[in-house]
Coordinates of C-alpha atoms and ligand atoms in Angstrom, one line a residue:
X1 CA -19.5 3.6 -8.7
X2 CA -16.3 5.4 -7.6
X3 CA -13.2 4.0 -8.9
X4 CA -10.1 5.3 -7.0
X5 CA -6.7 6.2 -8.5
X6 CA -4.9 3.1 -7.2
X7 CA -1.2 3.2 -6.6
X8 CA -0.6 -0.4 -6.0
X9 CA 3.0 -2.0 -6.5
X10 CA 0.9 -5.4 -7.9
X11 CA -1.5 -6.6 -8.6
X12 CA -2.1 -2.9 -9.6
X13 CA -4.3 -0.5 -11.7
X14 CA -5.8 -1.7 -14.7
X15 CA -6.7 0.5 -17.9
X16 CA -10.6 0.9 -17.4
X17 CA -10.9 0.3 -21.2
X18 CA -10.0 -3.2 -20.4
X19 CA -12.1 -4.1 -17.5
X20 CA -15.1 -2.7 -19.4
X21 CA -14.0 -5.2 -22.5
X22 CA -13.9 -7.8 -20.3
X23 CA -17.0 -7.1 -18.4
X24 CA -18.7 -6.7 -22.0
X25 CA -17.5 -9.9 -23.1
X26 CA -18.1 -11.7 -19.9
X27 CA -20.9 -14.0 -20.9
X28 CA -20.1 -14.5 -24.1
X29 CA -16.9 -14.0 -26.2
X30 CA -17.5 -13.0 -29.6
X31 CA -19.9 -15.8 -31.1
X32 CA -18.8 -18.5 -29.2
X33 CA -21.6 -18.9 -27.2
X34 CA -19.5 -18.9 -23.8
X35 CA -17.2 -17.2 -21.6
X36 CA -13.5 -17.4 -21.7
X37 CA -13.4 -18.8 -18.4
X38 CA -15.5 -22.0 -19.4
X39 CA -13.5 -22.6 -23.1
X40 CA -11.4 -25.7 -23.4
X41 CA -8.0 -24.3 -23.7
X42 CA -7.7 -26.8 -26.8
X43 CA -10.7 -25.3 -28.7
X44 CA -11.0 -23.5 -31.6
X45 CA -11.8 -19.8 -30.0
X46 CA -9.1 -20.3 -27.1
X47 CA -6.7 -20.8 -29.8
X48 CA -7.3 -17.5 -31.7
X49 CA -6.8 -15.5 -27.9
X50 CA -3.6 -17.8 -27.3
X51 CA -2.2 -16.8 -31.1
X52 CA -3.1 -13.2 -30.8
X53 CA -1.4 -12.9 -27.2
X54 CA 2.0 -14.1 -28.6
X55 CA 1.8 -12.2 -31.8
X56 CA 0.6 -9.0 -29.9
X57 CA 3.5 -9.2 -27.5
X58 CA 6.1 -10.1 -30.3
X59 CA 5.3 -6.9 -32.0
X60 CA 4.9 -4.7 -29.1
X61 CA 8.9 -5.8 -27.9
X62 CA 10.0 -6.6 -31.3
X63 CA 10.7 -10.0 -30.0
X64 CA 13.0 -11.9 -32.8
X65 CA 12.1 -15.1 -34.4
X66 CA 15.0 -17.1 -32.5
X67 CA 13.0 -16.1 -29.1
X68 CA 10.2 -18.5 -27.5
X69 CA 7.4 -16.6 -25.6
X70 CA 6.0 -18.6 -23.1
X71 CA 3.3 -17.9 -20.7
X72 CA 3.7 -19.9 -17.2
X73 CA 2.5 -20.2 -13.7
X74 CA 4.4 -20.0 -10.5
X75 CA 4.9 -16.1 -10.5
X76 CA 8.3 -14.1 -11.2
X77 CA 9.4 -15.7 -7.6
X78 CA 9.1 -19.1 -9.1
X79 CA 11.3 -18.1 -11.9
X80 CA 13.8 -17.7 -9.2
X81 CA 14.5 -21.3 -9.1
X82 CA 13.5 -22.5 -12.6
X83 CA 16.2 -19.9 -14.5
X84 CA 19.1 -21.9 -12.8
X85 CA 17.2 -25.1 -13.3
X86 CA 16.8 -24.7 -16.8
X87 CA 20.0 -22.6 -18.0
X88 CA 23.2 -24.1 -16.0
X89 CA 23.6 -26.8 -18.4
X90 CA 26.2 -28.3 -16.5
X91 CA 28.0 -24.9 -15.2
X92 CA 28.0 -24.7 -11.7
X93 CA 28.2 -21.0 -11.2
X94 CA 25.9 -17.8 -12.0
X95 CA 26.5 -14.2 -11.5
X96 CA 23.8 -11.8 -9.7
X97 CA 23.6 -8.1 -9.8
X98 CA 22.3 -7.3 -5.9
X99 CA 20.2 -4.1 -5.9
X100 CA 17.2 -4.5 -3.7
X101 CA 14.5 -6.6 -2.5
X102 CA 13.7 -8.8 -5.5
X103 CA 17.3 -9.2 -6.6
X104 CA 17.9 -10.6 -3.2
X105 CA 15.1 -13.3 -3.0
X106 CA 16.5 -14.3 -6.6
X107 CA 20.0 -14.7 -5.4
X108 CA 18.8 -16.7 -2.3
X109 CA 17.0 -19.3 -4.3
X110 CA 19.7 -19.7 -6.9
X111 CA 21.8 -20.7 -4.3
X112 CA 20.0 -23.6 -3.9
X113 CA 21.1 -24.9 -7.4
X114 CA 24.6 -23.3 -7.7
X115 CA 27.5 -21.0 -6.7
X116 CA 26.3 -17.2 -6.8
X117 CA 28.9 -15.1 -8.0
X118 CA 28.0 -11.8 -6.7
X119 CA 28.7 -9.3 -9.5
X120 CA 27.6 -6.0 -7.4
X121 CA 25.8 -4.9 -4.6
X122 CA 24.5 -1.9 -3.4
X123 CA 23.2 -3.4 0.0
X124 CA 25.6 -1.4 2.1
X125 CA 24.3 1.7 0.8
X126 CA 20.6 0.5 1.6
X127 CA 20.0 -0.2 -2.2
X128 CA 19.8 3.5 -3.3
X129 CA 21.5 3.2 -6.4
X130 CA 23.2 0.7 -9.2
X131 CA 27.0 0.0 -8.3
X132 CA 29.3 1.4 -10.6
X133 CA 30.3 -0.7 -13.5
X134 CA 34.3 -0.2 -13.0
X135 CA 33.7 -2.2 -9.6
X136 CA 32.1 -5.4 -11.3
X137 CA 33.1 -8.9 -10.8
X138 CA 31.8 -11.1 -14.0
X139 CA 33.0 -14.7 -14.1
X140 CA 33.3 -15.9 -17.7
X141 CA 32.7 -19.4 -16.7
X142 CA 29.3 -18.6 -15.1
X143 CA 26.2 -19.7 -17.2
X144 CA 24.5 -16.1 -16.8
X145 CA 24.4 -13.0 -15.3
X146 CA 21.1 -12.1 -13.7
X147 CA 19.8 -8.5 -12.8
X148 CA 16.6 -6.7 -11.6
X149 CA 16.0 -4.1 -14.2
X150 CA 13.6 -2.6 -11.9
X151 CA 13.5 -2.8 -7.8
X152 CA 9.9 -2.8 -7.2
X153 CA 10.3 -2.1 -3.3
X154 CA 13.7 0.2 -3.3
X155 CA 12.5 2.0 -6.7
X156 CA 15.7 1.4 -8.4
X157 CA 15.9 1.0 -12.2
X158 CA 18.6 0.2 -14.8
X159 CA 18.9 3.3 -17.3
X160 CA 21.2 1.1 -19.3
X161 CA 21.7 -2.7 -20.2
X162 CA 24.3 -4.2 -18.3
X163 CA 27.5 -5.4 -19.9
X164 CA 27.6 -9.0 -19.5
X165 CA 30.8 -9.9 -21.1
X166 CA 29.6 -12.2 -23.2
X167 CA 27.7 -14.4 -20.3
X168 CA 23.9 -14.3 -21.4
X169 CA 22.1 -11.8 -19.6
X170 CA 19.0 -12.6 -17.5
X171 CA 16.6 -10.1 -16.3
X172 CA 13.8 -10.0 -14.2
X173 CA 11.5 -7.1 -15.7
X174 CA 8.3 -8.0 -13.8
X175 CA 7.6 -4.2 -12.8
X176 CA 9.0 -2.1 -16.1
X177 CA 8.2 -4.6 -19.1
X178 CA 6.5 -2.6 -21.7
X179 CA 7.6 0.7 -19.9
X180 CA 10.2 1.4 -22.4
X181 CA 11.6 -0.2 -25.8
X182 CA 14.4 -2.7 -25.2
X183 CA 16.3 -4.6 -27.7
X184 CA 15.5 -8.3 -27.0
X185 CA 18.0 -9.5 -28.8
X186 CA 20.7 -8.1 -26.0
X187 CA 19.2 -10.9 -23.9
X188 CA 19.4 -14.1 -23.2
X189 CA 16.1 -14.0 -20.8
X190 CA 13.7 -11.6 -19.6
X191 CA 10.8 -12.9 -17.3
X192 CA 8.0 -10.8 -15.9
X193 CA 4.8 -11.5 -13.5
X194 CA 2.0 -9.7 -15.3
X195 CA 0.0 -8.5 -12.2
X196 CA 2.4 -5.0 -12.3
X197 CA 2.6 -3.5 -15.9
X198 CA 0.9 -6.2 -18.2
X199 CA -2.5 -7.6 -16.6
X200 CA -4.0 -9.2 -13.7
X201 CA -1.5 -12.0 -11.6
X202 CA -1.6 -15.3 -12.7
X203 CA 0.6 -15.3 -15.5
X204 CA 4.5 -15.5 -15.7
X205 CA 5.8 -14.4 -19.2
X206 CA 9.3 -15.7 -19.9
X207 CA 11.2 -14.8 -23.4
X208 CA 13.9 -17.1 -23.9
X209 CA 17.0 -17.3 -26.7
X210 CA 16.3 -20.6 -28.0
X211 CA 20.0 -22.1 -28.1
X212 CA 19.5 -21.8 -24.2
X213 CA 17.1 -24.1 -23.6
X214 CA 16.8 -28.0 -23.9
X215 CA 19.6 -28.9 -21.3
X216 CA 17.6 -28.9 -18.1
X217 CA 18.2 -32.0 -15.7
X218 CA 15.6 -34.5 -15.5
X219 CA 14.6 -33.5 -12.3
X220 CA 13.3 -30.3 -13.5
X221 CA 9.6 -30.4 -13.1
X222 CA 8.2 -30.9 -16.8
X223 CA 5.8 -27.7 -16.5
X224 CA 8.6 -25.5 -15.6
X225 CA 10.9 -27.0 -18.4
X226 CA 11.2 -24.1 -21.0
X227 CA 11.7 -26.8 -23.8
X228 CA 9.1 -29.0 -22.8
X229 CA 6.4 -26.1 -22.5
X230 CA 8.0 -24.3 -26.0
X231 CA 7.2 -27.5 -27.6
X232 CA 3.6 -27.6 -26.5
X233 CA 2.9 -23.5 -26.7
X234 CA 3.0 -23.3 -23.2
X235 CA -0.1 -25.8 -22.9
X236 CA 1.9 -28.8 -21.2
X237 CA -0.9 -28.4 -18.4
X238 CA -3.8 -26.5 -18.5
X239 CA -2.9 -22.8 -18.7
X240 CA -4.4 -19.7 -16.6
X241 CA -6.8 -19.2 -19.9
X242 CA -8.6 -16.3 -18.3
X243 CA -5.4 -14.4 -17.5
X244 CA -4.3 -14.6 -20.7
X245 CA -7.2 -13.3 -22.2
X246 CA -7.0 -10.2 -20.0
X247 CA -3.1 -9.7 -20.9
X248 CA -4.0 -10.0 -24.2
X249 CA -6.8 -7.1 -23.7
X250 CA -4.0 -4.9 -22.1
X251 CA -1.7 -5.4 -24.8
X252 CA -4.2 -4.5 -27.5
X253 CA -5.0 -1.1 -25.2
X254 CA -1.1 -0.7 -25.4
X255 CA -0.8 -0.8 -29.1
X256 CA -4.1 1.6 -29.0
X257 CA -2.1 3.6 -27.1
X258 CA 0.9 4.0 -29.5
X259 CA 2.9 1.0 -28.6
X260 CA 6.0 1.1 -26.1
X261 CA 7.7 4.1 -27.5
X262 CA 4.7 6.1 -26.7
X263 CA 4.1 4.9 -23.3
X264 CA 7.7 5.6 -22.8
X265 CA 7.3 9.1 -23.2
X266 CA 4.0 9.3 -20.9
X267 CA 6.2 7.6 -18.3
X268 CA 8.9 9.8 -18.5
X269 CA 6.5 12.9 -18.0
X270 CA 4.6 11.4 -15.1
X271 CA 8.0 10.3 -13.0
X272 CA 9.7 13.5 -13.7
X273 CA 6.6 15.2 -12.2
X274 CA 6.4 13.3 -9.6
X275 CA 9.9 13.3 -8.7
X276 CA 10.2 17.4 -9.2
X277 CA 7.3 17.7 -6.6
X278 CA 9.1 15.3 -4.0
X279 CA 12.5 17.1 -4.6
X280 CA 11.0 21.0 -4.1
X281 CA 9.1 19.9 -1.0
X282 CA 10.6 20.0 2.6
X283 CA 8.1 17.5 3.7
X284 CA 9.0 14.5 1.5
X285 CA 12.3 12.7 0.2
X286 CA 13.3 10.0 -2.1
X287 CA 16.4 8.5 -0.9
X288 CA 17.5 6.8 -4.6
X289 CA 20.2 8.3 -6.5
X290 CA 19.1 10.4 -9.6
X291 CA 20.2 8.7 -12.2
X292 CA 18.5 5.2 -10.7
X293 CA 15.2 6.4 -9.9
X294 CA 12.6 3.9 -11.0
X295 CA 10.0 5.7 -13.8
X296 CA 7.6 2.9 -12.3
X297 CA 7.9 2.6 -8.4
X298 CA 8.4 6.0 -6.8
X299 CA 9.2 5.6 -2.8
X300 CA 9.2 8.7 -0.9
X301 CA 9.7 9.3 3.2
X302 CA 7.9 12.1 5.2
X303 CA 10.2 14.3 7.3
X304 CA 8.1 13.1 10.3
X305 CA 6.9 9.7 10.1
X306 CA 4.3 10.3 12.6
X307 CA 2.4 11.9 10.1
X308 CA 2.4 8.8 7.8
X309 CA -1.0 7.6 9.1
X310 CA -2.4 10.8 8.4
X311 CA -1.1 11.1 5.2
X312 CA -2.9 7.4 4.3
X313 CA -5.9 8.5 5.6
X314 CA -6.2 12.0 4.1
X315 CA -5.0 10.5 0.7
X316 CA -7.9 8.0 0.8
X317 CA -10.3 10.6 1.5
X318 CA -9.1 12.4 -1.5
X319 CA -9.6 9.0 -3.8
X320 CA -5.8 8.1 -3.8
X321 CA -5.4 4.4 -2.4
X322 CA -2.4 1.8 -1.7
X323 CA 0.1 4.4 -1.0
X324 CA 1.7 2.9 2.2
X325 CA 5.3 1.8 1.7
X326 CA 6.9 -1.1 1.8
X327 CA 7.3 -2.6 5.5
X328 CA 11.0 -3.0 4.7
X329 CA 11.6 0.7 3.1
X330 CA 8.7 2.6 5.4
X331 CA 7.3 5.7 4.0
X332 CA 5.0 5.8 1.2
X333 CA 5.5 4.4 -2.5
X334 CA 3.4 5.6 -5.6
X335 CA 3.4 2.9 -8.3
X336 CA 2.5 4.8 -11.6
X337 CA 3.0 2.1 -14.1
X338 CA 1.3 2.2 -17.7
X339 CA -2.3 2.2 -16.6
X340 CA -1.8 5.2 -14.2
X341 CA -3.5 8.1 -16.2
X342 CA -1.3 11.6 -16.0
X343 CA -4.6 12.5 -14.3
X344 CA -3.7 10.4 -11.2
X345 CA -0.2 11.6 -10.9
X346 CA -1.4 15.0 -10.8
X347 CA -3.8 14.4 -8.4
X348 CA -1.3 12.9 -6.2
X349 CA 1.0 16.1 -6.6
X350 CA -1.7 18.4 -5.6
X351 CA -2.7 16.2 -2.7
X352 CA 0.7 15.9 -1.7
X353 CA 1.4 20.0 -2.1
X354 CA -1.9 20.6 0.1
X355 CA -1.1 18.0 2.9
X356 CA 2.5 19.7 3.2
X357 CA 0.9 23.2 3.4
X358 CA -1.5 22.1 6.2
X359 CA 1.0 19.9 8.2
Ligands
PLP1 C1 6.3 -8.5 -7.8 C2 8.0 -9.0 -8.3 C3 8.3 -10.4 -8.1 C4 7.4 -11.4 -7.5 O1 6.4 -11.8 -8.4 P1 5.2 -13.0 -8.0 O2 4.6 -13.2 -9.1 O3 4.7 -12.6 -6.8 O4 6.2 -14.0 -7.7 C5 9.7 -10.6 -8.4 N1 10.3 -9.4 -9.1 C6 10.0 -8.4 -9.2 C7 10.8 -7.2 -10.0 C8 8.8 -8.1 -8.8 O5 8.4 -6.6 -8.8

């Protein structure tokens, strides 16, 4: 077996200990006589997995009791439509901050349901920063303010929680959830696909303040109606049972690593090293303004794009995979989520220096 360092943006690398445990429990989970994949989602064994999943997430994120935690399908992209359907509550407007490709998509889908007030945009600067708060437009008649806390493609991350002037704050945390401690009580709704920093694809986490739900119009599909799913413990229909189990294993691994605060310290150290290596080199460049550089997704462009192909194939020869940047940005991107060990970042930095020396 030769596992590589996998810098994919998502689905992304998983802790090896989690994969090994899943392998060990593949044929029989505890004393159930069957694989998790084969269990009824209504049975007593799966009930344990589901309860621990929710309680572990609640404790890792210190989620207050007045928030519902939902485990849905449809991806974070599905939420781009389900959020306006569930949260507009008779209002006709919602505020959005546009800082990259993912907030662009969220805005585009929201426009099918309401008028989008563009609170701020960094599109003219090619999404290389978060616009200064002084210029933000917040319409207090809007139903909520939406932002993407980490732009996975452009590598732009908010370092502070935006001031929403009293509007419920909605955040797409797909690519930085559990990478740093947050105060959930500052949010109306947090959502994330699991395949970046929480497990495999197939589960979408929605954490929502309970007073915001229960106002969706009848046209909202029941399985994407937060109040209906909350009433049914996210089991209005058959959930992605095996994926719940795997996310649960990742959460237990994270607890074993010291939780989110300990993980943040490691993430700071990993990102700082990599940005320092990029900034000190003559070959690599990161276009994002320093205060907004993502700790999770680090894009970098080679001074000569004719070297891109050689870089990628040499990287693979060194066991460093999935470094090709998103087609809309070009260059390279290293995603260094919780599960990427510091040794993987060190190996990447050493390879980059060697490639620069020989090119
Ligand atoms: C990956 C990603 C999405 C889309 O997730 P899907 O599960 O593929 O729908 C949305 N937002 C952000 C920030 C992402 O990184």
